Amino acid sequence: MEKSILRAEYLKKRMDLTQDEIVAKNNAITENLKLLLAGQEIKTIHIFLPQHGKVEIDTWQIISLLQNSYPPIAIATPRIIPGTKEMEHFLLKPETNLIENRWKIPEADPETSVKIEPQIIDAVLIPLLAFDKKGFRAGYGGGYYDRFLVQCKPDVVKIGLSFFEAEDKIDGLDRFDVAMNYCVTPFGIVQF
Ligand SMILES: Nc1nc2c(c(=O)[nH]1)N(C=O)[C@@H](CNc1ccc(C(=O)N[C@@H](CCC(=O)O)C(=O)O)cc1)CN2
Ligand SMILES: Nc1ncnc2c1ncn2[C@@H]1O[C@H](COP(=O)(O)OP(=O)(O)OP(=O)(O)O)[C@@H](O)[C@H]1O
């Protein structure tokens, strides 16, 4: 199905989730991600922070788990460079000062945080609305992650997080679309 149609359909599917379903799905995604990360050698992981007021995966749960159980793993988080479709990246620590951007996505304060280069990142957790059986995704449509992922090292592990299962095929992909290596859902780990 066409990317733009899937985007609208999955925004609605998300809005229709009950609070109980959201909690259960977040817990299952965190558990499944834990299993996936246990088999990887990761020093630095890049994690998006959930948009306030929207139904997104609660990555704070994943962040707490990493900070408590795997403190040597460094966590990086993106900041949209205002007026562009580019992101820069900062270390996320318990003491990091967060500022909400115009879309109510919390971001590290660029004045007081440590900036990192995409090349040092070993794994990226990727937000998405829908994904397909080949590992392609539909996001909010900014193209932020496609621009970012090509700046990472070639063997960076690209991990999508999804509330829902795969679509057969996303149509309307373009030459910039970067496929993921895995997608973690409440139902399991999909490898591409
Ligand atoms: N938590 C989180 N952070 C993320 C993403 C994400 O999906 N989730 N993104 C993933 O790439 C990027 C932000 N993506 C965005 C893409 C488009 C618009 C946008 O065009 N907003 C419209 C309003 C859309 C609406 O409210 O439905 C606008 O400002 O006009 C905003 C953010 C980077 N950070
Ligand atoms: N590396 C790039 N250089 C130039 N344009 C790009 C690049 N990556 C993506 N684009 C363009 O950005 C637009 C949005 O891309 P796309 O529909 O793939 O967004 P998305 O993956 O849903 O969003 P996001 O990555 O922000 O979650 C498209 O027109 C796409 O061609």
PDB file of C-alpha atoms and ligand atoms in Angstrom:
ATOM      1  CA  MET A   1       0.000   0.000   0.000  1.00  0.00           C
ATOM      2  CA  GLU A   2       1.085   3.593  -0.686  1.00  0.00           C
ATOM      3  CA  LYS A   3       3.228   5.256   1.995  1.00  0.00           C
ATOM      4  CA  SER A   4       0.958   8.288   2.389  1.00  0.00           C
ATOM      5  CA  ILE A   5      -2.123   6.104   2.877  1.00  0.00           C
ATOM      6  CA  LEU A   6      -0.351   3.919   5.441  1.00  0.00           C
ATOM      7  CA  ARG A   7       0.767   7.018   7.324  1.00  0.00           C
ATOM      8  CA  ALA A   8      -2.843   8.177   7.783  1.00  0.00           C
ATOM      9  CA  GLU A   9      -4.113   4.679   8.553  1.00  0.00           C
ATOM     10  CA  TYR A  10      -1.482   4.008  11.224  1.00  0.00           C
ATOM     11  CA  LEU A  11      -1.895   7.419  12.860  1.00  0.00           C
ATOM     12  CA  LYS A  12      -5.528   6.427  13.326  1.00  0.00           C
ATOM     13  CA  LYS A  13      -4.659   2.905  14.547  1.00  0.00           C
ATOM     14  CA  ARG A  14      -2.438   4.481  17.189  1.00  0.00           C
ATOM     15  CA  MET A  15      -5.093   6.952  18.296  1.00  0.00           C
ATOM     16  CA  ASP A  16      -7.549   4.065  18.722  1.00  0.00           C
ATOM     17  CA  LEU A  17      -5.319   2.173  21.196  1.00  0.00           C
ATOM     18  CA  THR A  18      -6.595   2.135  24.787  1.00  0.00           C
ATOM     19  CA  GLN A  19      -4.288   3.114  27.666  1.00  0.00           C
ATOM     20  CA  ASP A  20      -4.130  -0.557  28.731  1.00  0.00           C
ATOM     21  CA  GLU A  21      -3.132  -1.638  25.236  1.00  0.00           C
ATOM     22  CA  ILE A  22      -0.441   1.041  25.074  1.00  0.00           C
ATOM     23  CA  VAL A  23       1.027  -0.079  28.409  1.00  0.00           C
ATOM     24  CA  ALA A  24       1.001  -3.769  27.421  1.00  0.00           C
ATOM     25  CA  LYS A  25       2.535  -3.067  24.012  1.00  0.00           C
ATOM     26  CA  ASN A  26       5.267  -0.860  25.478  1.00  0.00           C
ATOM     27  CA  ASN A  27       6.181  -3.524  28.020  1.00  0.00           C
ATOM     28  CA  ALA A  28       6.337  -6.226  25.353  1.00  0.00           C
ATOM     29  CA  ILE A  29       8.455  -4.042  23.028  1.00  0.00           C
ATOM     30  CA  THR A  30      10.896  -3.311  25.855  1.00  0.00           C
ATOM     31  CA  GLU A  31      11.186  -7.039  26.685  1.00  0.00           C
ATOM     32  CA  ASN A  32      11.725  -8.016  23.045  1.00  0.00           C
ATOM     33  CA  LEU A  33      14.280  -5.254  22.522  1.00  0.00           C
ATOM     34  CA  LYS A  34      16.154  -6.471  25.608  1.00  0.00           C
ATOM     35  CA  LEU A  35      16.474  -9.912  23.980  1.00  0.00           C
ATOM     36  CA  LEU A  36      17.712  -8.382  20.718  1.00  0.00           C
ATOM     37  CA  LEU A  37      20.281  -6.100  22.388  1.00  0.00           C
ATOM     38  CA  ALA A  38      21.625  -8.957  24.539  1.00  0.00           C
ATOM     39  CA  GLY A  39      23.051 -10.528  21.399  1.00  0.00           C
ATOM     40  CA  GLN A  40      24.755  -7.349  20.107  1.00  0.00           C
ATOM     41  CA  GLU A  41      27.955  -5.597  21.045  1.00  0.00           C
ATOM     42  CA  ILE A  42      26.841  -2.030  21.515  1.00  0.00           C
ATOM     43  CA  LYS A  43      28.811   0.794  23.056  1.00  0.00           C
ATOM     44  CA  THR A  44      26.644   3.675  21.847  1.00  0.00           C
ATOM     45  CA  ILE A  45      22.919   3.454  21.086  1.00  0.00           C
ATOM     46  CA  HIS A  46      20.845   6.254  19.567  1.00  0.00           C
ATOM     47  CA  ILE A  47      17.302   6.617  20.953  1.00  0.00           C
ATOM     48  CA  PHE A  48      14.485   9.038  20.041  1.00  0.00           C
ATOM     49  CA  LEU A  49      12.466  10.568  22.889  1.00  0.00           C
ATOM     50  CA  PRO A  50       8.665  10.226  22.690  1.00  0.00           C
ATOM     51  CA  GLN A  51       6.657  13.191  21.492  1.00  0.00           C
ATOM     52  CA  HIS A  52       4.576  14.658  24.312  1.00  0.00           C
ATOM     53  CA  GLY A  53       0.817  14.242  23.852  1.00  0.00           C
ATOM     54  CA  LYS A  54       1.132  11.721  20.991  1.00  0.00           C
ATOM     55  CA  VAL A  55       0.974   7.949  21.124  1.00  0.00           C
ATOM     56  CA  GLU A  56       4.572   6.896  20.498  1.00  0.00           C
ATOM     57  CA  ILE A  57       6.649   4.040  21.859  1.00  0.00           C
ATOM     58  CA  ASP A  58       7.657   4.916  25.423  1.00  0.00           C
ATOM     59  CA  THR A  59      11.404   4.883  24.900  1.00  0.00           C
ATOM     60  CA  TRP A  60      11.884   6.239  28.448  1.00  0.00           C
ATOM     61  CA  GLN A  61      11.222   2.690  29.627  1.00  0.00           C
ATOM     62  CA  ILE A  62      14.082   1.452  27.414  1.00  0.00           C
ATOM     63  CA  ILE A  63      16.344   4.286  28.549  1.00  0.00           C
ATOM     64  CA  SER A  64      15.740   3.517  32.243  1.00  0.00           C
ATOM     65  CA  LEU A  65      16.482  -0.143  31.638  1.00  0.00           C
ATOM     66  CA  LEU A  66      19.783   0.677  29.909  1.00  0.00           C
ATOM     67  CA  GLN A  67      20.807   3.261  32.507  1.00  0.00           C
ATOM     68  CA  ASN A  68      20.042   0.899  35.389  1.00  0.00           C
ATOM     69  CA  SER A  69      21.163  -2.457  33.988  1.00  0.00           C
ATOM     70  CA  TYR A  70      23.794  -1.557  31.354  1.00  0.00           C
ATOM     71  CA  PRO A  71      25.386   1.693  32.567  1.00  0.00           C
ATOM     72  CA  PRO A  72      28.489   1.385  30.318  1.00  0.00           C
ATOM     73  CA  ILE A  73      26.300   1.807  27.209  1.00  0.00           C
ATOM     74  CA  ALA A  74      26.264   5.445  26.086  1.00  0.00           C
ATOM     75  CA  ILE A  75      22.895   6.803  24.921  1.00  0.00           C
ATOM     76  CA  ALA A  76      22.670   9.399  22.167  1.00  0.00           C
ATOM     77  CA  THR A  77      19.540  11.345  21.260  1.00  0.00           C
ATOM     78  CA  PRO A  78      18.668  13.579  18.283  1.00  0.00           C
ATOM     79  CA  ARG A  79      17.934  17.299  18.037  1.00  0.00           C
ATOM     80  CA  ILE A  80      16.285  18.747  14.932  1.00  0.00           C
ATOM     81  CA  ILE A  81      18.368  21.662  13.650  1.00  0.00           C
ATOM     82  CA  PRO A  82      15.677  24.370  13.404  1.00  0.00           C
ATOM     83  CA  GLY A  83      14.706  25.323   9.876  1.00  0.00           C
ATOM     84  CA  THR A  84      16.304  22.205   8.365  1.00  0.00           C
ATOM     85  CA  LYS A  85      15.460  18.518   7.852  1.00  0.00           C
ATOM     86  CA  GLU A  86      18.746  17.595   9.531  1.00  0.00           C
ATOM     87  CA  MET A  87      19.407  16.359  13.050  1.00  0.00           C
ATOM     88  CA  GLU A  88      22.391  16.707  15.360  1.00  0.00           C
ATOM     89  CA  HIS A  89      23.040  14.296  18.210  1.00  0.00           C
ATOM     90  CA  PHE A  90      23.876  14.601  21.894  1.00  0.00           C
ATOM     91  CA  LEU A  91      24.677  12.261  24.762  1.00  0.00           C
ATOM     92  CA  LEU A  92      21.688  11.601  27.005  1.00  0.00           C
ATOM     93  CA  LYS A  93      22.595  11.280  30.679  1.00  0.00           C
ATOM     94  CA  PRO A  94      20.379  11.316  33.786  1.00  0.00           C
ATOM     95  CA  GLU A  95      21.387  14.953  34.339  1.00  0.00           C
ATOM     96  CA  THR A  96      20.803  16.072  30.731  1.00  0.00           C
ATOM     97  CA  ASN A  97      18.729  19.234  30.474  1.00  0.00           C
ATOM     98  CA  LEU A  98      15.813  18.632  28.073  1.00  0.00           C
ATOM     99  CA  ILE A  99      13.926  21.263  26.069  1.00  0.00           C
ATOM    100  CA  GLU A 100      10.746  20.494  24.088  1.00  0.00           C
ATOM    101  CA  ASN A 101      10.908  21.516  20.433  1.00  0.00           C
ATOM    102  CA  ARG A 102       7.990  22.959  18.437  1.00  0.00           C
ATOM    103  CA  TRP A 103       6.506  19.464  17.994  1.00  0.00           C
ATOM    104  CA  LYS A 104       6.771  18.802  21.762  1.00  0.00           C
ATOM    105  CA  ILE A 105       9.589  16.310  21.276  1.00  0.00           C
ATOM    106  CA  PRO A 106      12.090  16.600  24.168  1.00  0.00           C
ATOM    107  CA  GLU A 107      15.646  17.289  22.992  1.00  0.00           C
ATOM    108  CA  ALA A 108      18.985  17.707  24.768  1.00  0.00           C
ATOM    109  CA  ASP A 109      19.898  21.337  25.407  1.00  0.00           C
ATOM    110  CA  PRO A 110      22.611  21.999  22.788  1.00  0.00           C
ATOM    111  CA  GLU A 111      24.255  24.598  25.049  1.00  0.00           C
ATOM    112  CA  THR A 112      24.977  22.202  27.913  1.00  0.00           C
ATOM    113  CA  SER A 113      25.091  18.735  26.275  1.00  0.00           C
ATOM    114  CA  VAL A 114      27.929  16.788  24.667  1.00  0.00           C
ATOM    115  CA  LYS A 115      27.560  16.577  20.888  1.00  0.00           C
ATOM    116  CA  ILE A 116      28.485  13.295  19.196  1.00  0.00           C
ATOM    117  CA  GLU A 117      29.099  12.355  15.552  1.00  0.00           C
ATOM    118  CA  PRO A 118      26.869   9.760  13.784  1.00  0.00           C
ATOM    119  CA  GLN A 119      29.962   7.617  13.025  1.00  0.00           C
ATOM    120  CA  ILE A 120      30.372   6.550  16.655  1.00  0.00           C
ATOM    121  CA  ILE A 121      26.844   5.127  16.896  1.00  0.00           C
ATOM    122  CA  ASP A 122      26.541   1.306  16.923  1.00  0.00           C
ATOM    123  CA  ALA A 123      22.738   0.966  16.904  1.00  0.00           C
ATOM    124  CA  VAL A 124      19.807   3.291  16.175  1.00  0.00           C
ATOM    125  CA  LEU A 125      16.245   2.874  17.469  1.00  0.00           C
ATOM    126  CA  ILE A 126      14.005   4.276  14.750  1.00  0.00           C
ATOM    127  CA  PRO A 127      10.495   5.733  15.144  1.00  0.00           C
ATOM    128  CA  LEU A 128       7.939   4.713  12.548  1.00  0.00           C
ATOM    129  CA  LEU A 129       4.247   4.514  11.819  1.00  0.00           C
ATOM    130  CA  ALA A 130       4.258   1.440   9.566  1.00  0.00           C
ATOM    131  CA  PHE A 131       6.871  -0.961   8.177  1.00  0.00           C
ATOM    132  CA  ASP A 132       6.934  -3.733   5.605  1.00  0.00           C
ATOM    133  CA  LYS A 133       8.353  -7.235   5.245  1.00  0.00           C
ATOM    134  CA  LYS A 134      11.487  -5.910   3.536  1.00  0.00           C
ATOM    135  CA  GLY A 135      12.291  -3.516   6.388  1.00  0.00           C
ATOM    136  CA  PHE A 136      11.126  -0.287   4.790  1.00  0.00           C
ATOM    137  CA  ARG A 137       9.228   2.215   6.892  1.00  0.00           C
ATOM    138  CA  ALA A 138       6.803   5.108   6.789  1.00  0.00           C
ATOM    139  CA  GLY A 139       7.462   7.817   9.383  1.00  0.00           C
ATOM    140  CA  TYR A 140       5.907  11.232   9.868  1.00  0.00           C
ATOM    141  CA  GLY A 141       7.210  12.186   6.436  1.00  0.00           C
ATOM    142  CA  GLY A 142      10.058  14.556   7.231  1.00  0.00           C
ATOM    143  CA  GLY A 143      12.779  12.282   5.910  1.00  0.00           C
ATOM    144  CA  TYR A 144      14.854  12.991   9.049  1.00  0.00           C
ATOM    145  CA  TYR A 145      15.918   9.394   9.626  1.00  0.00           C
ATOM    146  CA  ASP A 146      16.763   8.668   5.982  1.00  0.00           C
ATOM    147  CA  ARG A 147      19.077  11.700   6.012  1.00  0.00           C
ATOM    148  CA  PHE A 148      20.596  10.650   9.333  1.00  0.00           C
ATOM    149  CA  LEU A 149      21.112   6.924   8.679  1.00  0.00           C
ATOM    150  CA  VAL A 150      23.366   7.515   5.658  1.00  0.00           C
ATOM    151  CA  GLN A 151      25.697   9.517   7.923  1.00  0.00           C
ATOM    152  CA  CYS A 152      26.161   6.517  10.222  1.00  0.00           C
ATOM    153  CA  LYS A 153      28.762   3.793   9.714  1.00  0.00           C
ATOM    154  CA  PRO A 154      27.785   1.116   7.173  1.00  0.00           C
ATOM    155  CA  ASP A 155      27.369  -1.606   9.809  1.00  0.00           C
ATOM    156  CA  VAL A 156      25.204   0.458  12.183  1.00  0.00           C
ATOM    157  CA  VAL A 157      22.332  -1.727  13.443  1.00  0.00           C
ATOM    158  CA  LYS A 158      19.048  -0.104  12.407  1.00  0.00           C
ATOM    159  CA  ILE A 159      16.190  -1.168  14.686  1.00  0.00           C
ATOM    160  CA  GLY A 160      12.622   0.046  14.151  1.00  0.00           C
ATOM    161  CA  LEU A 161      10.099   0.061  17.000  1.00  0.00           C
ATOM    162  CA  SER A 162       6.474  -0.596  16.077  1.00  0.00           C
ATOM    163  CA  PHE A 163       3.197  -1.055  17.955  1.00  0.00           C
ATOM    164  CA  PHE A 164       1.879  -3.100  15.016  1.00  0.00           C
ATOM    165  CA  GLU A 165       2.938  -5.951  12.732  1.00  0.00           C
ATOM    166  CA  ALA A 166       4.459  -5.647   9.247  1.00  0.00           C
ATOM    167  CA  GLU A 167       2.532  -4.627   6.142  1.00  0.00           C
ATOM    168  CA  ASP A 168       3.224  -6.813   3.105  1.00  0.00           C
ATOM    169  CA  LYS A 169       4.746  -4.003   1.046  1.00  0.00           C
ATOM    170  CA  ILE A 170       5.046  -0.226   1.203  1.00  0.00           C
ATOM    171  CA  ASP A 171       4.668   1.339  -2.253  1.00  0.00           C
ATOM    172  CA  GLY A 172       5.927   4.736  -3.263  1.00  0.00           C
ATOM    173  CA  LEU A 173       9.425   4.303  -1.810  1.00  0.00           C
ATOM    174  CA  ASP A 174      12.155   6.527  -3.244  1.00  0.00           C
ATOM    175  CA  ARG A 175      15.919   6.224  -3.643  1.00  0.00           C
ATOM    176  CA  PHE A 176      16.487   7.799  -0.208  1.00  0.00           C
ATOM    177  CA  ASP A 177      14.591   5.173   1.774  1.00  0.00           C
ATOM    178  CA  VAL A 178      16.981   3.199   4.000  1.00  0.00           C
ATOM    179  CA  ALA A 179      15.879  -0.308   5.051  1.00  0.00           C
ATOM    180  CA  MET A 180      16.096  -1.397   8.687  1.00  0.00           C
ATOM    181  CA  ASN A 181      17.899  -4.514   9.941  1.00  0.00           C
ATOM    182  CA  TYR A 182      15.281  -5.366  12.577  1.00  0.00           C
ATOM    183  CA  CYS A 183      11.902  -4.223  13.745  1.00  0.00           C
ATOM    184  CA  VAL A 184      10.827  -4.885  17.333  1.00  0.00           C
ATOM    185  CA  THR A 185       7.087  -5.194  17.906  1.00  0.00           C
ATOM    186  CA  PRO A 186       5.013  -6.393  20.889  1.00  0.00           C
ATOM    187  CA  PHE A 187       4.789  -9.744  19.058  1.00  0.00           C
ATOM    188  CA  GLY A 188       8.479 -10.361  18.525  1.00  0.00           C
ATOM    189  CA  ILE A 189      11.625  -9.416  16.633  1.00  0.00           C
ATOM    190  CA  VAL A 190      11.443  -9.220  12.839  1.00  0.00           C
ATOM    191  CA  GLN A 191      14.793  -9.569  11.061  1.00  0.00           C
ATOM    192  CA  PHE A 192      15.277  -8.404   7.459  1.00  0.00           C
TER     193      PHE A 192
HETATM  194  N1  LIG B   1       9.853  11.108  19.018  1.00  0.00           N
HETATM  195  C1  LIG B   1      10.162  11.322  17.761  1.00  0.00           C
HETATM  196  N2  LIG B   1      11.187  12.105  17.452  1.00  0.00           N
HETATM  197  C2  LIG B   1      11.470  12.336  16.150  1.00  0.00           C
HETATM  198  C3  LIG B   1      10.733  11.743  15.127  1.00  0.00           C
HETATM  199  C4  LIG B   1       9.658  10.890  15.481  1.00  0.00           C
HETATM  200  O1  LIG B   1       8.964  10.311  14.637  1.00  0.00           O
HETATM  201  N3  LIG B   1       9.417  10.706  16.811  1.00  0.00           N
HETATM  202  N4  LIG B   1      11.063  12.010  13.827  1.00  0.00           N
HETATM  203  C5  LIG B   1      11.028  11.081  12.806  1.00  0.00           C
HETATM  204  O2  LIG B   1      11.440  11.323  11.720  1.00  0.00           O
HETATM  205  C6  LIG B   1      11.693  13.297  13.568  1.00  0.00           C
HETATM  206  C7  LIG B   1      10.662  14.407  13.671  1.00  0.00           C
HETATM  207  N5  LIG B   1       9.736  14.266  12.640  1.00  0.00           N
HETATM  208  C8  LIG B   1       8.750  15.149  12.290  1.00  0.00           C
HETATM  209  C9  LIG B   1       8.298  15.101  10.989  1.00  0.00           C
HETATM  210  C10 LIG B   1       7.330  15.949  10.537  1.00  0.00           C
HETATM  211  C11 LIG B   1       6.756  16.838  11.390  1.00  0.00           C
HETATM  212  C12 LIG B   1       5.714  17.704  10.826  1.00  0.00           C
HETATM  213  O3  LIG B   1       5.721  17.984   9.657  1.00  0.00           O
HETATM  214  N6  LIG B   1       4.747  18.149  11.582  1.00  0.00           N
HETATM  215  C13 LIG B   1       3.624  18.880  11.049  1.00  0.00           C
HETATM  216  C14 LIG B   1       2.402  18.560  11.868  1.00  0.00           C
HETATM  217  C15 LIG B   1       2.043  17.124  11.754  1.00  0.00           C
HETATM  218  C16 LIG B   1       1.046  16.698  12.808  1.00  0.00           C
HETATM  219  O4  LIG B   1       0.889  17.358  13.856  1.00  0.00           O
HETATM  220  O5  LIG B   1       0.422  15.660  12.578  1.00  0.00           O
HETATM  221  C17 LIG B   1       3.862  20.367  11.028  1.00  0.00           C
HETATM  222  O6  LIG B   1       4.673  20.874  11.801  1.00  0.00           O
HETATM  223  O7  LIG B   1       3.224  21.033  10.205  1.00  0.00           O
HETATM  224  C18 LIG B   1       7.186  16.869  12.714  1.00  0.00           C
HETATM  225  C19 LIG B   1       8.171  16.037  13.165  1.00  0.00           C
HETATM  226  C20 LIG B   1      12.822  13.467  14.498  1.00  0.00           C
HETATM  227  N7  LIG B   1      12.451  13.194  15.862  1.00  0.00           N
HETATM  228  N1  LIG B   2      18.977  11.832   2.112  1.00  0.00           N
HETATM  229  C1  LIG B   2      18.009  12.583   1.572  1.00  0.00           C
HETATM  230  N2  LIG B   2      18.290  13.633   0.785  1.00  0.00           N
HETATM  231  C2  LIG B   2      17.311  14.378   0.252  1.00  0.00           C
HETATM  232  N3  LIG B   2      15.996  14.157   0.427  1.00  0.00           N
HETATM  233  C3  LIG B   2      15.648  13.133   1.204  1.00  0.00           C
HETATM  234  C4  LIG B   2      16.631  12.295   1.827  1.00  0.00           C
HETATM  235  N4  LIG B   2      15.982  11.370   2.550  1.00  0.00           N
HETATM  236  C5  LIG B   2      14.657  11.598   2.393  1.00  0.00           C
HETATM  237  N5  LIG B   2      14.450  12.652   1.565  1.00  0.00           N
HETATM  238  C6  LIG B   2      13.130  13.175   1.161  1.00  0.00           C
HETATM  239  O1  LIG B   2      12.381  13.562   2.299  1.00  0.00           O
HETATM  240  C7  LIG B   2      10.983  13.362   2.040  1.00  0.00           C
HETATM  241  C8  LIG B   2      10.322  12.594   3.164  1.00  0.00           C
HETATM  242  O2  LIG B   2      10.858  11.279   3.227  1.00  0.00           O
HETATM  243  P1  LIG B   2      10.029  10.032   3.708  1.00  0.00           P
HETATM  244  O3  LIG B   2       8.661  10.041   3.116  1.00  0.00           O
HETATM  245  O4  LIG B   2      10.869   8.805   3.507  1.00  0.00           O
HETATM  246  O5  LIG B   2       9.882  10.360   5.271  1.00  0.00           O
HETATM  247  P2  LIG B   2       9.704   9.396   6.489  1.00  0.00           P
HETATM  248  O6  LIG B   2      10.740   8.319   6.436  1.00  0.00           O
HETATM  249  O7  LIG B   2       8.294   8.986   6.569  1.00  0.00           O
HETATM  250  O8  LIG B   2      10.009  10.411   7.658  1.00  0.00           O
HETATM  251  P3  LIG B   2      11.006  10.392   8.919  1.00  0.00           P
HETATM  252  O9  LIG B   2      12.328   9.802   8.509  1.00  0.00           O
HETATM  253  O10 LIG B   2      11.144  11.840   9.291  1.00  0.00           O
HETATM  254  O11 LIG B   2      10.333   9.575   9.956  1.00  0.00           O
HETATM  255  C9  LIG B   2      10.885  12.629   0.709  1.00  0.00           C
HETATM  256  O12 LIG B   2      10.524  13.562  -0.269  1.00  0.00           O
HETATM  257  C10 LIG B   2      12.298  12.105   0.500  1.00  0.00           C
HETATM  258  O13 LIG B   2      12.609  11.988  -0.873  1.00  0.00           O
END
